[in-house]
Short mmCIF file of C-alpha atoms in Angstrom, two decimals:
data_model
loop_
_atom_site.label_atom_id
_atom_site.label_comp_id
_atom_site.label_asym_id
_atom_site.label_seq_id
_atom_site.Cartn_x
_atom_site.Cartn_y
_atom_site.Cartn_z
CA MET A 26 -25.93 11.88 13.60
CA ASP A 27 -25.26 9.95 10.39
CA LEU A 28 -22.50 7.53 11.37
CA THR A 29 -22.01 6.31 7.80
CA GLU A 30 -21.34 9.79 6.45
CA THR A 31 -19.08 10.59 9.40
CA ALA A 32 -16.98 7.49 8.72
CA LYS A 33 -16.72 8.40 5.04
CA ARG A 34 -15.66 11.93 5.94
CA LEU A 35 -12.93 10.65 8.25
CA PHE A 36 -11.69 8.36 5.50
CA GLN A 37 -11.46 11.35 3.16
CA VAL A 38 -9.46 13.19 5.83
CA ALA A 39 -7.00 10.28 5.85
CA VAL A 40 -6.71 10.33 2.06
CA ALA A 41 -6.31 14.12 1.96
CA ARG A 42 -3.45 14.01 4.48
CA ALA A 43 -1.69 11.53 2.18
CA ASP A 44 -2.17 13.77 -0.86
CA PRO A 45 0.99 13.22 -2.91
CA GLU A 46 1.15 16.71 -4.39
CA ARG A 47 0.90 18.27 -0.95
CA ALA A 48 3.59 15.96 0.43
CA VAL A 49 6.03 16.74 -2.39
CA ARG A 50 5.24 20.45 -2.30
CA ASP A 51 5.74 20.72 1.46
CA PHE A 52 9.12 19.00 1.26
CA LEU A 53 10.50 20.86 -1.77
CA GLU A 54 9.33 24.23 -0.49
CA ALA A 55 11.13 23.57 2.80
CA SER A 56 14.19 22.04 1.08
CA PRO A 57 14.46 23.52 -2.44
CA LEU A 58 16.40 21.57 -5.04
CA ALA A 59 19.95 22.83 -5.46
CA PRO A 60 21.00 23.73 -9.01
CA VAL A 61 22.73 20.96 -10.93
CA PRO A 62 26.21 21.74 -12.35
CA ASP A 63 26.37 23.52 -15.69
CA GLY A 64 25.24 21.20 -18.42
CA GLY A 65 23.62 18.82 -15.95
CA THR A 66 20.15 17.32 -16.24
CA THR A 67 17.61 16.31 -13.60
CA PHE A 68 16.26 12.83 -14.37
CA VAL A 69 12.93 12.51 -12.59
CA VAL A 70 11.43 9.06 -12.11
CA ALA A 71 8.15 8.38 -10.31
CA LEU A 72 7.02 4.86 -9.42
CA GLY A 73 3.84 3.77 -7.65
CA LYS A 74 0.14 4.47 -7.35
CA ALA A 75 0.87 8.10 -6.50
CA ALA A 76 3.37 8.59 -9.32
CA VAL A 77 1.31 11.02 -11.42
CA PRO A 78 0.54 13.67 -8.78
CA MET A 79 4.03 13.36 -7.28
CA MET A 80 5.57 13.91 -10.70
CA ARG A 81 3.33 16.88 -11.52
CA GLU A 82 4.31 18.68 -8.33
CA ALA A 83 7.99 17.77 -8.54
CA LEU A 84 8.35 19.19 -12.06
CA ARG A 85 7.15 22.56 -10.77
CA HIS A 86 10.29 22.68 -8.60
CA VAL A 87 12.85 21.53 -11.17
CA SER A 88 14.83 24.23 -12.93
CA GLY A 89 17.08 23.61 -15.92
CA PRO A 90 17.02 20.62 -18.27
CA SER A 91 14.98 17.63 -17.16
CA GLN A 92 13.80 14.25 -18.40
CA ALA A 93 10.86 12.61 -16.64
CA LEU A 94 9.27 9.16 -16.54
CA ALA A 95 6.33 8.04 -14.40
CA VAL A 96 4.98 4.50 -13.89
CA THR A 97 1.62 4.00 -12.22
CA ASN A 98 -1.45 1.74 -12.23
CA PRO A 99 -3.99 1.98 -15.08
CA GLU A 100 -6.66 3.60 -12.87
CA ASN A 101 -4.35 6.52 -12.08
CA MET A 102 -2.97 7.06 -15.60
CA ALA A 103 -2.97 10.66 -16.79
CA GLU A 104 -0.95 12.88 -19.09
CA ILE A 105 1.80 15.05 -17.61
CA ASP A 106 3.38 17.93 -19.50
CA GLY A 107 7.06 17.20 -19.90
CA ALA A 108 6.91 13.56 -18.80
CA THR A 109 6.30 10.11 -20.25
CA VAL A 110 3.71 8.08 -18.33
CA LEU A 111 3.52 4.27 -18.43
CA SER A 112 1.29 1.82 -16.61
CA GLY A 113 2.01 -1.57 -15.11
CA SER A 114 -0.16 -4.21 -13.49
CA HIS A 115 -1.09 -4.63 -9.82
CA PRO A 116 -1.08 -6.75 -7.67
CA VAL A 117 0.44 -9.32 -10.09
CA PRO A 118 2.98 -8.01 -12.63
CA ASP A 119 2.48 -8.55 -16.36
CA THR A 120 4.23 -7.68 -19.61
CA ALA A 121 3.42 -3.99 -19.15
CA SER A 122 5.14 -4.14 -15.75
CA ALA A 123 8.25 -5.60 -17.38
CA ILE A 124 8.28 -2.88 -20.07
CA ALA A 125 7.94 -0.25 -17.35
CA GLY A 126 10.70 -1.75 -15.22
CA HIS A 127 13.22 -1.80 -18.03
CA ALA A 128 12.16 1.72 -19.04
CA ILE A 129 13.02 2.97 -15.54
CA LEU A 130 16.45 1.35 -15.61
CA ASP A 131 17.14 2.74 -19.11
CA HIS A 132 15.96 6.17 -17.97
CA VAL A 133 18.23 6.50 -14.94
CA GLN A 134 21.19 4.83 -16.64
CA ARG A 135 21.44 7.88 -18.90
CA ALA A 136 22.35 10.05 -15.89
CA GLY A 137 26.01 11.00 -15.61
CA GLN A 138 28.39 12.53 -13.07
CA ASN A 139 26.95 16.05 -13.42
CA ASP A 140 23.32 14.92 -13.41
CA ARG A 141 20.82 14.29 -10.64
CA VAL A 142 18.11 11.65 -10.24
CA LEU A 143 14.97 12.66 -8.35
CA ALA A 144 13.10 9.47 -7.44
CA LEU A 145 9.48 9.71 -6.31
CA ILE A 146 8.41 6.41 -4.72
CA SER A 147 4.99 5.29 -3.52
CA GLY A 148 3.19 2.05 -2.74
CA GLY A 149 2.35 -0.46 -5.43
CA GLY A 150 5.67 -0.06 -7.23
CA SER A 151 6.76 -3.65 -6.56
CA ALA A 152 4.29 -5.04 -9.09
CA LEU A 153 3.89 -2.03 -11.37
CA ALA A 154 7.51 -2.19 -12.58
CA VAL A 155 9.64 -5.32 -12.69
CA ALA A 156 13.02 -6.24 -14.13
CA PRO A 157 13.53 -9.96 -13.50
CA SER A 158 17.03 -11.12 -12.62
CA ALA A 159 18.98 -13.21 -15.11
CA GLY A 160 17.48 -16.68 -15.40
CA VAL A 161 14.12 -15.61 -13.95
CA LYS A 162 11.21 -15.05 -16.35
CA LEU A 163 8.30 -12.68 -15.92
CA ALA A 164 5.94 -15.64 -15.55
CA ASP A 165 8.12 -16.91 -12.70
CA LYS A 166 7.86 -13.58 -10.87
CA ALA A 167 4.09 -13.46 -11.42
CA ARG A 168 3.72 -16.95 -9.97
CA VAL A 169 5.82 -15.98 -6.93
CA ASN A 170 3.54 -12.97 -6.40
CA GLN A 171 0.43 -15.12 -6.62
CA THR A 172 1.90 -17.71 -4.23
CA LEU A 173 2.83 -15.10 -1.64
CA LEU A 174 -0.54 -13.35 -1.88
CA ALA A 175 -2.48 -16.60 -1.55
CA ALA A 176 -0.38 -17.58 1.48
CA GLY A 177 -1.20 -14.32 3.24
CA ARG A 178 2.40 -13.09 3.47
CA ASP A 179 2.75 -9.49 4.66
CA ILE A 180 4.22 -6.78 2.46
CA THR A 181 7.66 -6.85 4.08
CA GLN A 182 8.03 -10.60 3.61
CA MET A 183 6.82 -10.33 0.02
CA ASN A 184 9.26 -7.56 -0.79
CA LEU A 185 12.19 -9.33 0.87
CA ILE A 186 11.72 -12.15 -1.63
CA ARG A 187 10.84 -9.99 -4.64
CA GLN A 188 13.98 -7.88 -4.17
CA GLN A 189 16.15 -10.93 -4.77
CA LEU A 190 14.45 -11.66 -8.10
CA SER A 191 14.87 -8.17 -9.53
CA ASP A 192 17.45 -5.82 -11.05
CA LEU A 193 15.24 -2.86 -10.12
CA LYS A 194 14.42 -3.41 -6.46
CA GLY A 195 16.63 -3.39 -3.38
CA GLY A 196 18.73 -0.46 -4.59
CA GLY A 197 18.48 -1.21 -8.31
CA VAL A 198 17.76 2.40 -9.22
CA LEU A 199 20.81 3.53 -7.25
CA ARG A 200 23.08 1.07 -9.02
CA ALA A 201 21.71 2.00 -12.44
CA ALA A 202 21.96 5.74 -11.79
CA ALA A 203 25.57 5.74 -10.51
CA PRO A 204 27.56 7.96 -10.52
CA ALA A 205 24.71 10.51 -10.49
CA SER A 206 23.40 11.65 -7.11
CA VAL A 207 19.96 10.36 -6.11
CA LEU A 208 17.32 12.14 -4.02
CA GLY A 209 14.38 9.93 -3.00
CA LEU A 210 11.03 11.28 -1.80
CA ILE A 211 8.99 8.39 -0.44
CA LEU A 212 5.30 8.03 0.41
CA SER A 213 4.97 4.99 2.69
CA ASP A 214 2.33 2.27 2.41
CA VAL A 215 4.20 -0.01 4.84
CA VAL A 216 3.50 -0.34 8.56
CA GLY A 217 6.58 0.89 10.41
CA ASP A 218 7.77 2.86 7.36
CA ASP A 219 10.81 0.70 6.60
CA LEU A 220 12.07 2.38 3.42
CA ARG A 221 13.53 -0.93 2.23
CA ALA A 222 10.04 -2.42 2.00
CA ILE A 223 8.23 0.44 0.22
CA ALA A 224 7.91 -0.52 -3.48
CA SER A 225 10.65 -3.06 -2.62
CA GLY A 226 13.16 -0.28 -2.01
CA PRO A 227 14.48 0.83 -5.43
CA THR A 228 16.57 3.60 -3.81
CA VAL A 229 17.68 1.79 -0.63
CA SER A 230 19.57 -1.37 0.30
CA ALA A 231 17.80 -4.74 0.21
CA LEU A 232 16.04 -6.27 3.21
CA SER A 233 18.14 -9.43 2.93
CA ASP A 234 20.04 -11.53 0.38
CA ARG A 235 19.26 -14.64 -1.69
CA ALA A 236 19.94 -16.95 1.23
CA GLY A 237 17.54 -14.94 3.39
CA ALA A 238 14.80 -15.10 0.75
CA LYS A 239 15.27 -18.86 0.39
CA ALA A 240 15.18 -19.34 4.16
CA LEU A 241 11.92 -17.41 4.43
CA LEU A 242 10.25 -19.48 1.68
CA VAL A 243 11.41 -22.69 3.36
CA GLN A 244 10.24 -21.50 6.77
CA LYS A 245 6.78 -20.69 5.42
CA ASN A 246 6.55 -24.03 3.55
CA LEU A 247 6.43 -22.24 0.19
CA TRP A 248 9.76 -23.35 -1.29
CA GLU A 249 8.27 -26.12 -3.44
CA ASP A 250 5.44 -23.83 -4.56
CA VAL A 251 7.68 -21.37 -6.41
CA PRO A 252 9.07 -22.08 -9.92
CA ALA A 253 12.23 -24.12 -10.38
CA ALA A 254 14.00 -21.13 -11.93
CA VAL A 255 13.35 -19.11 -8.78
CA ARG A 256 14.63 -21.92 -6.55
CA ALA A 257 17.76 -22.16 -8.69
CA HIS A 258 18.37 -18.41 -8.57
CA LEU A 259 17.92 -18.16 -4.81
CA SER A 260 20.16 -21.18 -4.24
CA GLN A 261 23.13 -19.46 -5.91
CA ALA A 262 25.66 -17.88 -3.61
CA ASP A 263 25.87 -14.11 -3.89
CA ALA A 264 28.00 -11.39 -2.38
CA PRO A 265 25.77 -8.32 -2.68
CA LYS A 266 27.57 -5.01 -2.80
CA PRO A 267 26.08 -2.13 -0.85
CA PRO A 268 24.34 0.29 -3.23
CA PRO A 269 25.63 3.84 -3.69
CA VAL A 270 24.49 6.36 -1.10
CA ALA A 271 21.15 8.08 -1.66
CA HIS A 272 19.39 10.83 0.22
CA ASN A 273 15.95 9.38 1.04
CA HIS A 274 13.16 11.25 2.82
CA LEU A 275 9.82 9.96 4.11
CA ILE A 276 7.22 12.56 3.14
CA GLY A 277 3.94 10.80 4.01
CA SER A 278 2.70 7.68 5.79
CA ASN A 279 -0.17 5.83 7.41
CA ARG A 280 0.82 7.41 10.72
CA HIS A 281 0.33 10.93 9.31
CA SER A 282 -3.15 9.98 8.09
CA LEU A 283 -4.17 8.40 11.40
CA ASN A 284 -3.11 11.50 13.29
CA ALA A 285 -5.08 13.70 10.89
CA MET A 286 -8.23 11.59 11.42
CA ALA A 287 -7.77 11.75 15.19
CA ARG A 288 -7.46 15.54 15.15
CA HIS A 289 -10.52 15.91 12.95
CA ALA A 290 -12.61 13.57 15.10
CA ARG A 291 -11.66 15.35 18.32
CA VAL A 292 -11.99 18.94 17.11
CA ASP A 293 -14.83 18.81 14.60
CA GLY A 294 -16.79 15.80 15.79
CA HIS A 295 -16.17 15.88 19.54
CA TRP A 296 -15.45 12.15 19.52
CA GLU A 297 -13.43 10.43 22.19
CA VAL A 298 -10.66 8.84 20.14
CA HIS A 299 -9.01 5.55 21.05
CA CYS A 300 -6.47 3.23 19.39
CA ALA A 301 -5.05 5.85 17.03
CA SER A 302 -1.58 4.41 17.58
CA ALA A 303 -2.50 0.75 17.02
CA ALA A 304 -1.22 -1.10 13.96
CA LEU A 305 -3.82 -3.50 12.61
CA VAL A 306 -1.81 -6.24 10.93
CA GLY A 307 -1.88 -10.02 10.59
CA ASP A 308 -4.69 -12.32 9.50
CA VAL A 309 -8.08 -10.67 8.98
CA SER A 310 -9.78 -13.09 11.36
CA ASP A 311 -7.49 -12.10 14.22
CA ALA A 312 -7.77 -8.44 13.25
CA ALA A 313 -11.58 -8.59 13.35
CA HIS A 314 -11.47 -10.00 16.88
CA ARG A 315 -9.09 -7.18 17.89
CA VAL A 316 -11.52 -4.57 16.55
CA ILE A 317 -14.49 -6.09 18.38
CA ALA A 318 -12.50 -6.45 21.61
CA ALA A 319 -11.47 -2.79 21.44
CA ALA A 320 -15.06 -1.76 20.73
CA ALA A 321 -16.39 -3.82 23.64
CA ALA A 322 -13.85 -2.24 26.00
CA ALA A 323 -14.57 1.34 24.97
CA PRO A 324 -16.85 3.64 27.02
CA VAL A 325 -20.55 3.35 26.18
CA ASP A 326 -21.73 6.67 27.60
CA ARG A 327 -20.20 9.00 24.98
CA PRO A 328 -19.39 9.04 21.26
CA VAL A 329 -16.32 6.89 20.63
CA ALA A 330 -14.07 6.67 17.58
CA LEU A 331 -11.60 3.78 17.32
CA LEU A 332 -8.99 4.41 14.62
CA PHE A 333 -6.63 1.81 13.25
CA GLY A 334 -4.13 1.66 10.43
CA GLY A 335 -2.00 -1.02 8.85
CA GLU A 336 -2.33 -3.83 6.39
CA THR A 337 -3.91 -7.19 7.14
CA THR A 338 -3.57 -10.43 5.21
CA VAL A 339 -6.03 -13.04 3.91
CA GLN A 340 -5.39 -16.74 3.52
CA LEU A 341 -7.33 -17.81 0.45
CA ARG A 342 -9.38 -20.93 1.03
CA GLY A 343 -12.12 -20.25 -1.52
CA THR A 344 -12.62 -18.92 -5.01
CA GLY A 345 -14.66 -15.79 -4.32
CA ARG A 346 -13.87 -12.14 -5.01
CA GLY A 347 -12.81 -9.56 -2.49
CA GLY A 348 -9.85 -8.06 -0.70
CA ARG A 349 -8.43 -7.80 2.78
CA ASN A 350 -10.50 -4.72 3.68
CA GLN A 351 -13.76 -6.20 2.42
CA GLU A 352 -13.18 -9.44 4.29
CA LEU A 353 -12.21 -7.60 7.46
CA ALA A 354 -15.38 -5.52 7.25
CA LEU A 355 -17.45 -8.66 6.67
CA ARG A 356 -15.91 -10.42 9.66
CA VAL A 357 -16.48 -7.38 11.88
CA ALA A 358 -20.11 -7.28 10.69
CA LYS A 359 -20.54 -10.90 11.77
CA LEU A 360 -18.85 -10.51 15.16
CA GLY A 361 -20.48 -7.15 15.80
CA ALA A 362 -23.94 -8.61 15.24
CA GLN A 363 -23.11 -11.25 17.85
CA HIS A 364 -21.38 -9.15 20.51
CA LEU A 365 -22.22 -5.44 20.17
CA THR A 366 -25.34 -3.41 20.86
CA GLY A 367 -26.38 0.12 20.01
CA ARG A 368 -25.59 2.21 16.93
CA TRP A 369 -22.20 1.61 15.38
CA VAL A 370 -20.44 1.50 12.02
CA PHE A 371 -17.10 0.10 10.88
CA LEU A 372 -15.15 1.15 7.80
CA SER A 373 -12.08 -0.60 6.45
CA ALA A 374 -10.56 0.65 3.20
CA GLY A 375 -7.38 1.06 1.22
CA THR A 376 -6.25 4.65 0.95
CA ASP A 377 -5.51 3.99 -2.73
CA GLY A 378 -9.23 3.39 -3.36
CA ARG A 379 -8.74 -0.22 -4.38
CA ASP A 380 -9.03 -3.44 -2.41
CA GLY A 381 -7.89 -6.63 -4.11
CA ALA A 382 -8.84 -7.23 -7.73
CA THR A 383 -12.15 -5.35 -7.39
CA ASP A 384 -13.55 -1.87 -7.97
CA ALA A 385 -14.12 -1.32 -4.24
CA ALA A 386 -11.90 0.42 -1.72
CA GLY A 387 -13.27 -1.72 1.11
CA GLY A 388 -16.42 -2.09 3.17
CA LEU A 389 -18.63 0.00 5.44
CA VAL A 390 -20.79 -2.12 7.75
CA ASP A 391 -23.08 -1.70 10.74
CA GLY A 392 -25.09 -3.77 13.17
CA GLY A 393 -27.59 -4.82 10.51
CA THR A 394 -25.18 -5.76 7.71
CA TRP A 395 -24.76 -9.45 8.55
CA ALA A 396 -28.51 -10.04 8.64
CA ALA A 397 -28.99 -8.03 5.44
CA ILE A 398 -26.69 -10.42 3.55
CA GLY A 399 -29.09 -13.24 4.23
CA PRO A 400 -28.72 -16.97 4.87
CA GLN A 401 -25.79 -17.35 2.47
CA ALA A 402 -23.55 -15.03 4.53
CA GLU A 403 -21.53 -17.77 6.20
CA ALA A 404 -20.96 -19.66 2.95
CA LEU A 405 -19.81 -16.48 1.20
CA LEU A 406 -17.35 -15.77 4.00
CA ARG A 407 -15.91 -19.30 3.83
CA ASN A 408 -15.45 -18.85 0.07
CA ASN A 409 -13.56 -15.56 0.52
CA ASP A 410 -16.42 -13.93 -1.40
CA SER A 411 -16.67 -10.75 0.62
CA TYR A 412 -17.39 -8.68 -2.50
CA THR A 413 -20.63 -10.54 -3.19
CA ALA A 414 -21.61 -10.54 0.48
CA LEU A 415 -21.15 -6.80 0.92
CA THR A 416 -22.85 -6.12 -2.41
CA LEU A 417 -25.96 -7.93 -1.15
CA ALA A 418 -26.02 -5.69 1.94
CA ARG A 419 -25.12 -2.53 -0.03
CA ALA A 420 -22.07 -2.25 2.20
CA LEU A 421 -19.28 -1.87 -0.35
CA LEU A 422 -17.24 1.32 -0.19
CA VAL A 423 -16.43 2.42 -3.75
CA THR A 424 -14.37 5.59 -4.12
CA GLY A 425 -12.41 5.15 -7.33
CA GLY A 426 -8.65 5.62 -7.45
CA THR A 427 -7.45 8.25 -5.00
CA GLY A 428 -4.02 8.85 -6.50
CA THR A 429 -2.25 8.02 -3.25
CA ASN A 430 -1.43 4.98 -1.14
CA VAL A 431 -0.48 4.86 2.55
CA ALA A 432 -1.84 1.38 3.32
CA ASP A 433 -5.26 0.85 4.93
CA VAL A 434 -7.29 2.65 7.58
CA GLN A 435 -10.09 1.36 9.78
CA ILE A 436 -12.69 3.48 11.55
CA PHE A 437 -15.12 2.22 14.21
CA LEU A 438 -17.73 4.72 15.43
CA ARG A 439 -20.28 4.14 18.17
CA LEU A 440 -22.86 6.40 19.78
CA PRO A 441 -24.02 6.15 23.40
CA GLU A 442 -26.72 3.54 24.00
#
């Protein structure tokens, strides 16, 4: 049995279950869009790494006049009949992100009492479209993003802070669209599926307020690391008003993809599946030890598949290239070489096909990977240079953009000794 190909096939099962077109189609076929009042228009806005396929499918279900705008990452850019498509930057916003953010607000602000806004939200939207609050510059927001990423903050903590620096996030689309009704279809890339954290919640209420964002930065010893303009903005008292009501629906998530992998492994591969409900979060070093501990505790007399999902974090201490999935795979390769025997493989990858600022989705390692890297393996790991390390061992997983994003999945497969 080719464990490498089996792991890749399971990863494709996870991605297929998160297919944005399928998710939108299933929802809108079960709950068709009601007609808008005479003379009304449906304003469709799609934001995130899955914006293009979500938009394409949604437009098939819209009858009557419509205006459509999609914002996605450059790798997933494509033309859509009847829609304007823009790209932003990820994971750190740039000028294109600012143009896209203001375009979204301008788009939905045109909706009136007899109109409807259909918002299609997926992961990555926090950086792809930004509309900095008054007094906060784009460069300030970019620096905040870089600071939070380097400090290893999780996506919920990052979005709690980013919401308070934006006119778009934390219900910004709702406020801009009022008095039009808003229907949100959301593909989750956040562990736990808190709708407020997905793309920083443009169609839901904020996770906190300015005081909460300031308190979190102070608690994590990051307050002095963010720009003065940000500190000034978050220090101002605010009395946030609840956003208008929206009808939001979760149409896909990491949980759906994990369950699909588990079913496939049990039925088609006859694997004994463990850990399908575990959320792999926190620092990559701790996560790697969790994977190895689970592998060591699993039965050794039959084929075993350990499935995880979530989103880990990396504290940057070096200057190398990589991403959280590549570093997790590298750390598991090291620990596995020390503590595991027999035939095994481990895959960790982003369901969007991209890990960090690289062309890789993640890594796919086995018991020989650490040795294959050579004597520089430890130094590369200390320098956060997992991309170079896995390249040396031919252990990078490169898939290209998948057009979806439901966080990361990890697959550990082991055959009987």
